[in-house]
Short mmCIF file of C-alpha atoms in Angstrom, two decimals:
data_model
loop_
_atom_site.label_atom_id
_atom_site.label_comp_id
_atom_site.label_asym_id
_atom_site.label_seq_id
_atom_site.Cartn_x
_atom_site.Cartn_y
_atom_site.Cartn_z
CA UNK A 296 -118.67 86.37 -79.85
CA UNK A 297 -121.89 85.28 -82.28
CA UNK A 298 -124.88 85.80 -79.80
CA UNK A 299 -123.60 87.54 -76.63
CA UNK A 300 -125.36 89.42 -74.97
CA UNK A 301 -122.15 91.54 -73.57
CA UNK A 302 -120.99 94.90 -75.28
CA UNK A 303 -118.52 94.63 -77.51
CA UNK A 304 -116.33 96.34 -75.49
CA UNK A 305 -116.67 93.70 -72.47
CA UNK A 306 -113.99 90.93 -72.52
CA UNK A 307 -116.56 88.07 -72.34
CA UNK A 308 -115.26 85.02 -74.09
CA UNK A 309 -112.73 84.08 -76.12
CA UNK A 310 -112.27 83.14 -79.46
CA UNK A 311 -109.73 80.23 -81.31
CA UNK A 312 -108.73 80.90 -85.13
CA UNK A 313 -108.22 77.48 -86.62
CA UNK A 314 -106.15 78.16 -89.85
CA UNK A 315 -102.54 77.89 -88.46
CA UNK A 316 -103.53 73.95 -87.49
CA UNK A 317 -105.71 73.48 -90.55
CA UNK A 318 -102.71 74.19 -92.60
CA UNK A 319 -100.67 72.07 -90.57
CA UNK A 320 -102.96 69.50 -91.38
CA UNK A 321 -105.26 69.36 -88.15
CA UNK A 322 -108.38 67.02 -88.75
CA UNK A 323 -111.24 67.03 -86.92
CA UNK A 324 -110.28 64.27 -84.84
CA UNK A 325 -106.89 66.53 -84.31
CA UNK A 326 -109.10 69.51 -83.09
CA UNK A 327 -111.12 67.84 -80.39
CA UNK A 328 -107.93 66.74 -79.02
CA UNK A 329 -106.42 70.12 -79.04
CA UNK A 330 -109.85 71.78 -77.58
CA UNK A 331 -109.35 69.44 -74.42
CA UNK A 332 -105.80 70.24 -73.81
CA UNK A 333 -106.86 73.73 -73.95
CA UNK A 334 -109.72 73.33 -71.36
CA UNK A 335 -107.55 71.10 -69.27
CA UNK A 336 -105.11 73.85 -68.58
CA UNK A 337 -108.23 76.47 -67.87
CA UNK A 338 -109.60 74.23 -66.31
CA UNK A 339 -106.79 74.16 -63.73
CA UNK A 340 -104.65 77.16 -64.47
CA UNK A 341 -102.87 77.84 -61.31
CA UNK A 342 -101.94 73.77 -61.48
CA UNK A 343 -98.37 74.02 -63.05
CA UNK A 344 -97.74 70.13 -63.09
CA UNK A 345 -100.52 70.03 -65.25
CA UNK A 346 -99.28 72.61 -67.47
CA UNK A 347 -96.20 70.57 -67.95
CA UNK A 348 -98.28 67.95 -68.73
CA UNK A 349 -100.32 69.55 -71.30
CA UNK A 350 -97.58 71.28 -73.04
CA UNK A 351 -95.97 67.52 -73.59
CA UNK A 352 -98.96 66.22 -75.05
CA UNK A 353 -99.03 69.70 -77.43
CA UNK A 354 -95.66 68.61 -78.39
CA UNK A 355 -96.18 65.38 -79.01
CA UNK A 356 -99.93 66.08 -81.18
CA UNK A 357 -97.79 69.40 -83.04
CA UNK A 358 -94.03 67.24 -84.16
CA UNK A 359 -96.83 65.04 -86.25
CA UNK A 360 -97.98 67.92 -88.28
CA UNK A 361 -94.46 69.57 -88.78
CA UNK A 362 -94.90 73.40 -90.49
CA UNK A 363 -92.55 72.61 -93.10
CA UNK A 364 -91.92 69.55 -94.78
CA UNK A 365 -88.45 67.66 -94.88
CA UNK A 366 -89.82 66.06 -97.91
CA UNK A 367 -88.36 68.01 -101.21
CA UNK A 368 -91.24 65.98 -103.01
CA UNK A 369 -93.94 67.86 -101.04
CA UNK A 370 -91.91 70.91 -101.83
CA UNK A 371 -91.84 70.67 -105.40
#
């Protein structure tokens, strides 16, 4: 993690990649959504109702920003 003070060695943090959603298509606006869903589950990670909730909002935000296109024009 840029600037801790930990060892290396000392599981202190963790840290997101962001190219599997930017080449979904992920905006910004996309990101900040996805960063909350993420706290709100470790924010409350024992709560498993709110998992289920989380995971259908992740559903919902991911089937907009499929992986591969049906469109053969986006193909070709």
């Amino acid at each position: 993690m840029p600037n801790d003070p930990q060892s290396p060695f000392v599981t202190s943090g963790i840290r997101l990649g962001t190219a599997a959603i930017t080449t979904r298509g992920f905006m910004e606006s996309e990101t900040k959504i996805l960063g909350n869903l993420i706290c709100d589950v470790l924010d409350d990670i024992e709560n498993e109702k709110n998992i289920s909730s989380v995971k259908e909002k992740v559903l919902n935000l991911t089937s907009q920003f499929p992986v591969y296109s049906s469109d053969k024009k986006a193909v070709a």
